[in-house]
mmCIF file of C-alpha atoms in Angstrom:
data_model
loop_
_atom_site.group_PDB
_atom_site.id
_atom_site.type_symbol
_atom_site.label_atom_id
_atom_site.label_comp_id
_atom_site.label_asym_id
_atom_site.label_seq_id
_atom_site.Cartn_x
_atom_site.Cartn_y
_atom_site.Cartn_z
ATOM 1 C CA MET A 1 -0.281 157.176 -1.006
ATOM 2 C CA THR A 2 -1.494 153.683 -0.065
ATOM 3 C CA ASP A 3 -5.127 152.705 -0.660
ATOM 4 C CA LYS A 4 -5.787 152.616 3.064
ATOM 5 C CA ARG A 5 -4.445 156.128 3.558
ATOM 6 C CA SER A 6 -6.215 157.686 0.586
ATOM 7 C CA LYS A 7 -9.484 156.040 1.652
ATOM 8 C CA LEU A 8 -8.996 157.402 5.148
ATOM 9 C CA LYS A 9 -8.145 160.854 3.840
ATOM 10 C CA LYS A 10 -11.387 160.843 1.861
ATOM 11 C CA ILE A 11 -13.396 159.843 4.944
ATOM 12 C CA ILE A 12 -11.685 162.399 7.141
ATOM 13 C CA LEU A 13 -12.068 165.285 4.771
ATOM 14 C CA ASP A 14 -15.668 164.511 3.914
ATOM 15 C CA THR A 15 -17.126 167.820 4.994
ATOM 16 C CA LYS A 16 -20.582 166.332 5.446
ATOM 17 C CA THR A 17 -19.385 164.516 8.529
ATOM 18 C CA LEU A 18 -16.791 166.992 9.753
ATOM 19 C CA PRO A 19 -17.859 169.026 12.770
ATOM 20 C CA THR A 20 -20.029 171.715 11.254
ATOM 21 C CA LEU A 21 -18.286 174.861 10.189
ATOM 22 C CA PRO A 22 -20.513 177.833 10.816
ATOM 23 C CA SER A 23 -21.447 179.738 7.674
ATOM 24 C CA VAL A 24 -19.715 182.815 9.082
ATOM 25 C CA ILE A 25 -16.420 180.991 8.537
ATOM 26 C CA HIS A 26 -16.947 180.932 4.786
ATOM 27 C CA LYS A 27 -17.686 184.648 4.813
ATOM 28 C CA LEU A 28 -14.665 185.246 7.025
ATOM 29 C CA ASN A 29 -12.443 183.199 4.722
ATOM 30 C CA SER A 30 -13.416 185.213 1.682
ATOM 31 C CA LEU A 31 -13.035 188.472 3.608
ATOM 32 C CA SER A 32 -9.616 187.684 5.065
ATOM 33 C CA ASP A 33 -8.353 186.911 1.567
ATOM 34 C CA ASN A 34 -9.364 190.388 0.559
ATOM 35 C CA GLU A 35 -6.790 192.874 1.790
ATOM 36 C CA ARG A 36 -9.234 195.730 1.634
ATOM 37 C CA SER A 37 -11.670 194.302 4.159
ATOM 38 C CA SER A 38 -11.352 195.884 7.556
ATOM 39 C CA VAL A 39 -10.935 194.162 10.898
ATOM 40 C CA ARG A 40 -14.149 195.876 11.939
ATOM 41 C CA GLU A 41 -16.037 194.318 9.067
ATOM 42 C CA MET A 42 -14.711 190.853 9.937
ATOM 43 C CA ALA A 43 -15.472 191.360 13.621
ATOM 44 C CA ARG A 44 -19.036 192.330 12.737
ATOM 45 C CA ILE A 45 -19.521 189.078 10.832
ATOM 46 C CA VAL A 46 -18.154 186.908 13.662
ATOM 47 C CA SER A 47 -20.165 188.821 16.266
ATOM 48 C CA SER A 48 -23.367 188.035 14.379
ATOM 49 C CA ASP A 49 -23.006 184.447 15.632
ATOM 50 C CA GLN A 50 -23.331 184.807 19.371
ATOM 51 C CA VAL A 51 -22.517 181.234 20.327
ATOM 52 C CA LEU A 52 -19.407 181.270 18.185
ATOM 53 C CA SER A 53 -18.375 184.664 19.574
ATOM 54 C CA ALA A 54 -18.742 183.420 23.129
ATOM 55 C CA ARG A 55 -16.578 180.388 22.390
ATOM 56 C CA ILE A 56 -13.903 182.484 20.689
ATOM 57 C CA LEU A 57 -13.794 184.934 23.591
ATOM 58 C CA ARG A 58 -13.549 182.093 26.089
ATOM 59 C CA LEU A 59 -10.583 180.633 24.217
ATOM 60 C CA ALA A 60 -9.043 184.066 23.697
ATOM 61 C CA ASN A 61 -9.095 184.478 27.498
ATOM 62 C CA SER A 62 -7.700 180.989 28.139
ATOM 63 C CA PRO A 63 -4.225 180.757 29.675
ATOM 64 C CA SER A 64 -2.792 180.100 26.201
ATOM 65 C CA TYR A 65 -3.219 183.780 25.471
ATOM 66 C CA GLY A 66 -3.786 184.923 29.050
ATOM 67 C CA PHE A 67 -1.567 187.956 28.722
ATOM 68 C CA HIS A 68 -4.482 190.135 27.618
ATOM 69 C CA LYS A 69 -8.055 190.506 28.767
ATOM 70 C CA VAL A 70 -10.173 190.234 25.658
ATOM 71 C CA SER A 71 -13.777 191.326 25.900
ATOM 72 C CA THR A 72 -14.888 191.873 22.318
ATOM 73 C CA ILE A 73 -14.303 190.143 19.001
ATOM 74 C CA SER A 74 -12.810 193.377 17.612
ATOM 75 C CA ASN A 75 -10.292 193.391 20.461
ATOM 76 C CA ALA A 76 -9.499 189.721 19.879
ATOM 77 C CA MET A 77 -8.849 190.452 16.194
ATOM 78 C CA ILE A 78 -6.546 193.346 17.013
ATOM 79 C CA LEU A 79 -4.725 191.732 19.962
ATOM 80 C CA LEU A 80 -4.497 188.169 18.684
ATOM 81 C CA GLY A 81 -4.693 188.742 14.938
ATOM 82 C CA VAL A 82 -7.188 187.693 12.306
ATOM 83 C CA ASN A 83 -5.495 184.325 11.716
ATOM 84 C CA VAL A 84 -5.797 183.359 15.379
ATOM 85 C CA VAL A 85 -9.454 184.350 15.598
ATOM 86 C CA LYS A 86 -10.184 182.516 12.355
ATOM 87 C CA SER A 87 -8.432 179.370 13.615
ATOM 88 C CA LEU A 88 -10.276 179.540 16.935
ATOM 89 C CA ALA A 89 -13.549 179.907 15.051
ATOM 90 C CA LEU A 90 -12.693 176.960 12.827
ATOM 91 C CA SER A 91 -11.693 174.735 15.675
ATOM 92 C CA SER A 92 -14.344 175.848 18.143
ATOM 93 C CA SER A 93 -16.634 172.943 17.306
ATOM 94 C CA ILE A 94 -13.724 170.528 17.710
ATOM 95 C CA PHE A 95 -12.818 172.097 21.041
ATOM 96 C CA ALA A 96 -16.443 171.691 22.132
ATOM 97 C CA ILE A 97 -16.018 167.938 21.648
ATOM 98 C CA MET A 98 -12.593 167.849 23.315
ATOM 99 C CA GLU A 99 -13.663 169.680 26.469
ATOM 100 C CA LYS A 100 -16.331 167.117 27.230
ATOM 101 C CA GLU A 101 -15.177 163.871 25.630
ATOM 102 C CA SER A 102 -11.431 163.935 25.981
ATOM 103 C CA VAL A 103 -10.492 166.108 28.922
ATOM 104 C CA GLY A 104 -6.941 164.750 29.028
ATOM 105 C CA LEU A 105 -6.267 165.729 25.412
ATOM 106 C CA TRP A 106 -7.951 169.106 25.964
ATOM 107 C CA GLU A 107 -5.675 169.812 28.935
ATOM 108 C CA HIS A 108 -2.618 168.648 26.994
ATOM 109 C CA SER A 109 -3.527 170.937 24.060
ATOM 110 C CA LEU A 110 -4.169 173.960 26.289
ATOM 111 C CA ALA A 111 -0.876 173.339 28.093
ATOM 112 C CA VAL A 112 1.083 173.096 24.821
ATOM 113 C CA GLY A 113 -0.549 176.387 23.740
ATOM 114 C CA VAL A 114 0.617 177.986 26.990
ATOM 115 C CA ALA A 115 4.107 176.502 26.750
ATOM 116 C CA ALA A 116 4.515 177.527 23.098
ATOM 117 C CA ASN A 117 3.517 181.084 23.981
ATOM 118 C CA LEU A 118 5.982 181.233 26.897
ATOM 119 C CA ILE A 119 8.835 179.816 24.792
ATOM 120 C CA ALA A 120 8.115 182.249 21.936
ATOM 121 C CA ARG A 121 8.079 185.203 24.349
ATOM 122 C CA LYS A 122 11.238 184.106 26.099
ATOM 123 C CA LEU A 123 13.058 183.860 22.769
ATOM 124 C CA GLY A 124 11.663 187.225 21.659
ATOM 125 C CA LEU A 125 9.976 185.722 18.596
ATOM 126 C CA GLN A 126 7.384 187.465 16.455
ATOM 127 C CA GLU A 127 3.749 186.308 16.283
ATOM 128 C CA CYS A 128 3.603 184.683 19.729
ATOM 129 C CA GLU A 129 -0.189 184.422 19.514
ATOM 130 C CA GLU A 130 -0.024 182.465 16.289
ATOM 131 C CA ILE A 131 2.589 180.149 17.773
ATOM 132 C CA ALA A 132 0.289 179.647 20.782
ATOM 133 C CA THR A 133 -2.556 178.811 18.403
ATOM 134 C CA ALA A 134 -0.407 176.280 16.575
ATOM 135 C CA GLY A 135 0.353 174.748 19.996
ATOM 136 C CA LEU A 136 -3.310 174.675 20.915
ATOM 137 C CA LEU A 137 -4.194 172.961 17.624
ATOM 138 C CA HIS A 138 -1.136 170.688 17.253
ATOM 139 C CA ASP A 139 -2.980 167.457 18.155
ATOM 140 C CA ILE A 140 -6.222 168.270 16.374
ATOM 141 C CA GLY A 141 -5.651 165.178 14.210
ATOM 142 C CA LYS A 142 -6.220 163.024 17.317
ATOM 143 C CA VAL A 143 -9.697 164.463 17.840
ATOM 144 C CA ILE A 144 -10.503 163.765 14.203
ATOM 145 C CA ILE A 145 -9.306 160.163 14.553
ATOM 146 C CA ALA A 146 -11.553 159.759 17.589
ATOM 147 C CA LEU A 147 -14.490 161.300 15.735
ATOM 148 C CA LYS A 148 -14.142 159.638 12.362
ATOM 149 C CA CYS A 149 -12.438 156.346 13.148
ATOM 150 C CA ASN A 150 -13.796 155.425 16.523
ATOM 151 C CA GLU A 151 -12.960 151.718 16.239
ATOM 152 C CA ALA A 152 -9.457 152.423 14.984
ATOM 153 C CA GLU A 153 -8.903 154.791 17.892
ATOM 154 C CA LYS A 154 -9.734 152.011 20.361
ATOM 155 C CA SER A 155 -7.269 149.674 18.614
ATOM 156 C CA ILE A 156 -4.623 152.428 18.697
ATOM 157 C CA LEU A 157 -5.037 152.971 22.433
ATOM 158 C CA ASN A 158 -5.003 149.199 23.063
ATOM 159 C CA LEU A 159 -1.775 148.895 21.112
ATOM 160 C CA VAL A 160 -0.225 151.793 23.077
ATOM 161 C CA ASN A 161 -1.055 150.009 26.337
ATOM 162 C CA GLU A 162 -0.135 146.498 25.245
ATOM 163 C CA ARG A 163 3.156 147.269 23.578
ATOM 164 C CA GLN A 164 4.028 150.441 25.523
ATOM 165 C CA MET A 165 4.560 152.372 22.328
ATOM 166 C CA TYR A 166 4.135 155.967 21.259
ATOM 167 C CA CYS A 167 0.641 156.877 20.064
ATOM 168 C CA ILE A 168 2.065 158.005 16.715
ATOM 169 C CA GLU A 169 3.669 154.561 16.149
ATOM 170 C CA ALA A 170 0.409 152.794 16.977
ATOM 171 C CA GLU A 171 -1.505 155.109 14.631
ATOM 172 C CA ARG A 172 0.870 154.305 11.766
ATOM 173 C CA GLU A 173 0.442 150.611 12.431
ATOM 174 C CA ILE A 174 -3.355 150.692 12.610
ATOM 175 C CA ILE A 175 -4.413 153.404 10.152
ATOM 176 C CA ASP A 176 -1.281 153.735 8.040
ATOM 177 C CA THR A 177 -1.007 157.443 8.807
ATOM 178 C CA ASP A 178 -0.794 159.547 11.988
ATOM 179 C CA HIS A 179 -2.454 162.441 13.800
ATOM 180 C CA ALA A 180 0.148 164.933 12.565
ATOM 181 C CA GLU A 181 -0.464 164.111 8.907
ATOM 182 C CA ILE A 182 -4.224 164.122 9.481
ATOM 183 C CA GLY A 183 -3.965 167.512 11.220
ATOM 184 C CA GLY A 184 -2.014 168.707 8.177
ATOM 185 C CA TRP A 185 -4.738 167.490 5.779
ATOM 186 C CA LEU A 186 -7.371 169.203 7.887
ATOM 187 C CA SER A 187 -5.541 172.517 8.130
ATOM 188 C CA LYS A 188 -4.975 172.552 4.358
ATOM 189 C CA ASN A 189 -8.652 171.790 3.877
ATOM 190 C CA TRP A 190 -9.499 174.732 6.127
ATOM 191 C CA PHE A 191 -7.040 176.977 4.273
ATOM 192 C CA LEU A 192 -5.084 177.701 7.451
ATOM 193 C CA PRO A 193 -1.838 179.549 6.690
ATOM 194 C CA ASP A 194 1.412 177.547 6.510
ATOM 195 C CA LYS A 195 2.593 179.067 9.766
ATOM 196 C CA LEU A 196 -0.189 177.129 11.488
ATOM 197 C CA SER A 197 -0.409 174.056 9.272
ATOM 198 C CA GLU A 198 3.345 173.297 9.345
ATOM 199 C CA PRO A 199 3.669 173.066 13.149
ATOM 200 C CA ILE A 200 0.507 170.913 13.203
ATOM 201 C CA ALA A 201 1.759 168.584 10.457
ATOM 202 C CA PHE A 202 5.441 168.409 11.443
ATOM 203 C CA HIS A 203 5.648 168.718 15.237
ATOM 204 C CA HIS A 204 6.969 165.134 15.274
ATOM 205 C CA ASN A 205 9.341 165.705 12.350
ATOM 206 C CA VAL A 206 10.576 169.280 12.485
ATOM 207 C CA ALA A 207 13.000 168.841 9.557
ATOM 208 C CA GLN A 208 10.052 168.600 7.178
ATOM 209 C CA SER A 209 8.882 172.076 8.090
ATOM 210 C CA VAL A 210 10.349 174.050 5.216
ATOM 211 C CA HIS A 211 8.922 177.534 5.650
ATOM 212 C CA HIS A 212 8.219 177.777 9.383
ATOM 213 C CA CYS A 213 10.891 175.688 11.057
ATOM 214 C CA LEU A 214 11.138 178.160 13.950
ATOM 215 C CA LYS A 215 7.439 177.958 14.830
ATOM 216 C CA THR A 216 7.399 174.174 14.366
ATOM 217 C CA SER A 217 10.452 173.887 16.647
ATOM 218 C CA VAL A 218 8.670 175.888 19.358
ATOM 219 C CA VAL A 219 5.594 173.648 19.204
ATOM 220 C CA HIS A 220 7.804 170.526 19.233
ATOM 221 C CA ILE A 221 9.704 171.664 22.341
ATOM 222 C CA ALA A 222 6.450 172.816 24.010
ATOM 223 C CA ASP A 223 4.957 169.363 23.388
ATOM 224 C CA VAL A 224 8.067 167.663 24.828
ATOM 225 C CA ILE A 225 8.065 169.804 27.999
ATOM 226 C CA VAL A 226 4.339 169.299 28.608
ATOM 227 C CA LYS A 227 4.763 165.530 28.120
ATOM 228 C CA ALA A 228 7.670 165.637 30.559
ATOM 229 C CA SER A 229 5.500 167.403 33.135
ATOM 230 C CA GLY A 230 2.890 164.639 32.927
ATOM 231 C CA PHE A 231 0.142 167.270 32.651
ATOM 232 C CA GLY A 232 -2.973 166.186 30.730
ATOM 233 C CA CYS A 233 -2.988 163.115 28.525
ATOM 234 C CA SER A 234 -2.335 162.861 24.818
ATOM 235 C CA GLY A 235 -2.730 159.107 24.346
ATOM 236 C CA ASP A 236 0.599 157.806 25.649
ATOM 237 C CA CYS A 237 2.727 158.883 28.580
ATOM 238 C CA PHE A 238 6.140 158.886 26.901
ATOM 239 C CA VAL A 239 8.241 162.009 26.370
ATOM 240 C CA PRO A 240 9.164 162.355 22.666
ATOM 241 C CA GLN A 241 12.835 162.667 21.780
ATOM 242 C CA ILE A 242 13.973 166.287 21.482
ATOM 243 C CA GLU A 243 14.951 166.739 17.832
ATOM 244 C CA ASP A 244 18.399 168.244 17.263
ATOM 245 C CA ILE A 245 17.082 170.550 14.572
ATOM 246 C CA ALA A 246 14.543 172.089 16.993
ATOM 247 C CA TRP A 247 17.103 172.407 19.801
ATOM 248 C CA ASN A 248 19.615 174.090 17.461
ATOM 249 C CA THR A 249 17.066 176.304 15.710
ATOM 250 C CA LEU A 250 15.918 177.737 19.039
ATOM 251 C CA GLN A 251 19.519 177.818 20.374
ATOM 252 C CA LEU A 252 18.382 176.355 23.674
ATOM 253 C CA ASN A 253 20.685 175.558 26.577
ATOM 254 C CA GLU A 254 20.358 174.029 30.036
ATOM 255 C CA LYS A 255 19.768 177.334 31.821
ATOM 256 C CA MET A 256 16.997 178.390 29.423
ATOM 257 C CA LEU A 257 15.363 174.968 29.637
ATOM 258 C CA ALA A 258 15.355 175.100 33.454
ATOM 259 C CA GLU A 259 13.825 178.602 33.405
ATOM 260 C CA LEU A 260 11.197 177.460 30.906
ATOM 261 C CA VAL A 261 10.249 174.475 33.077
ATOM 262 C CA ASP A 262 9.746 176.803 36.072
ATOM 263 C CA GLU A 263 7.662 179.285 34.069
ATOM 264 C CA ILE A 264 5.564 176.627 32.351
ATOM 265 C CA GLU A 265 4.880 174.723 35.598
ATOM 266 C CA ASP A 266 3.780 177.968 37.227
ATOM 267 C CA LYS A 267 1.316 178.619 34.407
ATOM 268 C CA LEU A 268 -0.044 175.045 34.380
ATOM 269 C CA ILE A 269 -1.951 175.843 37.567
ATOM 270 C CA GLU A 270 -3.953 178.367 35.555
ATOM 271 C CA VAL A 271 -4.554 175.793 32.836
ATOM 272 C CA LYS A 272 -5.939 173.392 35.449
ATOM 273 C CA ASN A 273 -8.158 176.180 36.792
ATOM 274 C CA PHE A 274 -9.428 176.998 33.326
ATOM 275 C CA SER A 275 -10.137 173.377 32.504
ATOM 276 C CA LEU A 276 -11.928 172.798 35.836
ATOM 277 C CA GLU A 277 -14.084 175.864 35.162
ATOM 278 C CA MET A 278 -14.934 174.637 31.661
ATOM 279 C CA MET A 279 -15.948 171.246 32.985
ATOM 280 C CA GLY A 280 -18.048 172.891 35.664
ATOM 281 C CA ASP A 281 -20.060 174.819 33.041
ATOM 282 C CA MET B 1 4.302 174.675 50.742
ATOM 283 C CA GLN B 2 2.135 173.957 47.700
ATOM 284 C CA LYS B 3 0.726 176.145 44.938
ATOM 285 C CA ILE B 4 -2.881 175.196 44.239
ATOM 286 C CA PRO B 5 -5.603 176.488 41.905
ATOM 287 C CA LEU B 6 -8.079 178.677 43.803
ATOM 288 C CA LEU B 7 -10.821 176.195 42.889
ATOM 289 C CA LEU B 8 -9.107 173.629 45.108
ATOM 290 C CA ALA B 9 -8.555 176.034 48.025
ATOM 291 C CA ARG B 10 -10.587 175.075 51.092
ATOM 292 C CA GLU B 11 -11.484 176.582 54.450
ATOM 293 C CA GLY B 12 -8.848 175.829 57.078
ATOM 294 C CA MET B 13 -5.809 175.911 54.760
ATOM 295 C CA THR B 14 -3.088 178.390 55.739
ATOM 296 C CA LEU B 15 -1.544 180.845 53.268
ATOM 297 C CA ALA B 16 2.181 180.268 52.807
ATOM 298 C CA ARG B 17 2.732 183.415 50.692
ATOM 299 C CA ASP B 18 1.103 186.817 50.360
ATOM 300 C CA VAL B 19 -1.788 186.950 47.871
ATOM 301 C CA PHE B 20 -1.930 189.696 45.254
ATOM 302 C CA ARG B 21 -4.765 190.990 43.107
ATOM 303 C CA GLY B 22 -5.191 189.146 39.775
ATOM 304 C CA ASN B 23 -2.182 187.075 39.021
ATOM 305 C CA ALA B 24 0.409 189.650 39.938
ATOM 306 C CA SER B 25 3.300 188.657 42.142
ATOM 307 C CA THR B 26 4.064 192.201 43.252
ATOM 308 C CA GLY B 27 2.172 195.278 44.428
ATOM 309 C CA MET B 28 -0.024 195.654 47.462
ATOM 310 C CA PRO B 29 -0.924 192.246 48.929
ATOM 311 C CA ILE B 30 -4.627 191.681 49.522
ATOM 312 C CA CYS B 31 -3.950 189.058 52.168
ATOM 313 C CA GLY B 32 -0.803 188.211 54.079
ATOM 314 C CA LYS B 33 0.871 184.847 54.595
ATOM 315 C CA GLY B 34 -0.090 182.980 57.729
ATOM 316 C CA HIS B 35 -3.797 183.783 57.277
ATOM 317 C CA GLU B 36 -6.170 180.852 57.560
ATOM 318 C CA LEU B 37 -8.535 180.578 54.601
ATOM 319 C CA THR B 38 -12.265 180.966 55.100
ATOM 320 C CA THR B 39 -15.069 180.509 52.582
ATOM 321 C CA SER B 40 -15.659 184.254 52.389
ATOM 322 C CA LEU B 41 -11.951 184.946 51.896
ATOM 323 C CA ILE B 42 -11.826 182.419 49.029
ATOM 324 C CA GLU B 43 -14.892 184.069 47.455
ATOM 325 C CA ARG B 44 -13.197 187.457 47.757
ATOM 326 C CA PHE B 45 -10.050 186.136 46.059
ATOM 327 C CA ASP B 46 -12.240 184.786 43.278
ATOM 328 C CA LYS B 47 -13.836 188.230 42.752
ATOM 329 C CA LEU B 48 -10.351 189.753 42.599
ATOM 330 C CA GLU B 49 -9.392 187.221 39.922
ATOM 331 C CA VAL B 50 -6.801 185.400 41.988
ATOM 332 C CA GLN B 51 -6.021 182.192 40.109
ATOM 333 C CA ALA B 52 -3.814 180.305 42.541
ATOM 334 C CA VAL B 53 -2.574 180.506 46.122
ATOM 335 C CA TYR B 54 0.393 179.086 48.012
ATOM 336 C CA VAL B 55 -0.641 177.146 51.089
ATOM 337 C CA GLU B 56 1.261 175.487 53.935
ATOM 338 C CA GLY B 57 2.059 171.786 53.762
ATOM 339 C CA HIS B 58 0.862 169.706 50.842
ATOM 340 C CA PRO B 59 -2.903 169.510 51.361
ATOM 341 C CA VAL B 60 -3.977 168.714 47.792
ATOM 342 C CA TRP B 61 -3.027 165.349 46.403
ATOM 343 C CA GLU B 62 -3.740 163.983 42.987
ATOM 344 C CA GLU B 63 -5.765 160.824 42.787
ATOM 345 C CA GLY B 64 -3.653 157.951 44.033
ATOM 346 C CA GLY B 65 -1.787 160.090 46.577
ATOM 347 C CA ALA B 66 1.563 160.894 45.024
ATOM 348 C CA SER B 67 4.555 161.057 47.319
ATOM 349 C CA LEU B 68 7.839 162.458 46.035
ATOM 350 C CA ASP B 69 8.999 158.900 45.420
ATOM 351 C CA ASN B 70 5.899 158.201 43.328
ATOM 352 C CA LEU B 71 6.332 161.421 41.376
ATOM 353 C CA LEU B 72 9.972 160.624 40.618
ATOM 354 C CA CYS B 73 9.079 157.092 39.626
ATOM 355 C CA ALA B 74 6.393 158.381 37.215
ATOM 356 C CA LEU B 75 8.938 160.850 35.823
ATOM 357 C CA ASP B 76 11.403 158.022 35.116
ATOM 358 C CA GLY B 77 8.595 156.112 33.396
ATOM 359 C CA ARG B 78 7.844 159.031 31.083
ATOM 360 C CA PHE B 79 11.509 159.297 30.078
ATOM 361 C CA ILE B 80 12.129 155.587 29.691
ATOM 362 C CA LYS B 81 12.310 155.730 25.873
ATOM 363 C CA THR B 82 14.475 158.818 25.531
ATOM 364 C CA MET B 83 17.078 158.865 28.326
ATOM 365 C CA HIS B 84 19.783 158.000 25.779
ATOM 366 C CA ASN B 85 19.294 161.420 24.176
ATOM 367 C CA PRO B 86 21.475 164.041 25.931
ATOM 368 C CA GLN B 87 18.858 166.827 25.737
ATOM 369 C CA ASN B 88 16.137 164.546 27.067
ATOM 370 C CA ALA B 89 18.430 163.422 29.889
ATOM 371 C CA MET B 90 19.025 167.116 30.665
ATOM 372 C CA LEU B 91 15.270 167.788 30.775
ATOM 373 C CA HIS B 92 14.838 164.777 33.058
ATOM 374 C CA THR B 93 17.455 166.152 35.477
ATOM 375 C CA ILE B 94 15.757 169.572 35.429
ATOM 376 C CA TYR B 95 12.346 168.062 36.153
ATOM 377 C CA LYS B 96 13.734 165.870 38.908
ATOM 378 C CA ALA B 97 15.230 168.940 40.596
ATOM 379 C CA TYR B 98 11.971 170.826 40.061
ATOM 380 C CA LEU B 99 9.909 168.068 41.706
ATOM 381 C CA ILE B 100 12.265 167.817 44.666
ATOM 382 C CA LYS B 101 12.184 171.608 45.060
ATOM 383 C CA SER B 102 8.405 171.859 44.722
ATOM 384 C CA MET B 103 7.900 169.201 47.393
ATOM 385 C CA GLY B 104 10.782 170.840 49.226
ATOM 386 C CA GLY B 105 11.217 169.608 52.762
ATOM 387 C CA ASP B 106 7.527 169.384 53.403
ATOM 388 C CA CYS B 107 6.828 165.840 52.277
ATOM 389 C CA ASP B 108 4.776 165.552 55.421
ATOM 390 C CA ARG B 109 2.523 162.998 53.882
ATOM 391 C CA GLN B 110 3.669 159.799 52.359
ATOM 392 C CA ALA B 111 1.747 157.699 49.871
ATOM 393 C CA GLU B 112 -1.247 156.115 51.482
#
């Protein structure tokens, strides 16, 4: 790793300046590692932090998971799974920043969550909620760049505009790494399972996803479709190239892609609604 | 006809499709197509958790007033780096057809 990158990694992972992780997360982490702890016990710990609970429930009822109505943390744990609730808790402080500071990225992330969920359901995959969560979190590295390297972020966006390049190319040029790698560092640091950290780290290079290629492929295709729709803003306006490995892994074809576009576009109205409501709060 | 979030629905717009409770697309409609929206009707939809409605014409325009031509031009711009890839070209064709269909025959307002 180059000096620049290792220095940056140190800055980014310095927990003193990371968005604060509520103490309940540490308790939750140790509990979820223990197979004997019950969902009820974990739900009780999360529910003890009312602000955090409210944020988790709001996200659990966002269009990314909008197939259920979730009214309690226990329900969220049962319907969405402990991993999803834990990830939402971990990222809730980051989402708080995104909703207000970078609405375009927030809308893009929500939309990719929705699209990933729809693709996973259409293909009859397991763990749709976790795939949706990976979609929701896939660009979390961009929020961290904005938070921790504010000046670099400005240079990145300038470069994107001046040279009409992809955000990821500009990031590599300016900070010698990119949002996907940074998201990967962060998810490892948070002890997120591989099924979430791989799609975050490899959604721009699916071949590198060794254990969860299927989930990473879904997030990659979801990202491509949302970029194609022009919904939200993730830093640049260019549609990434569909990677052959993702296309083949999901065994997509023209008919399925057309159906997915229809279904995703239909659901994007709800995403817009949700985002407008959040901004109105 | 245009599908819009309920938050953007305004008095005076006319429903182009029946409205159903929640987000269902079947069942007993709570309001039939052809009805003109009123503030109280919009509030009632909100209470019944209606997320979006289909209205006549194309009353809601994004900032900058996008005509079909503008939308297609923006679409081409987004695909400019990847049209050489067959799957991307396929997605472009699908989106182009989608945009034409969604603006279908009611492009009654051109870019201002």
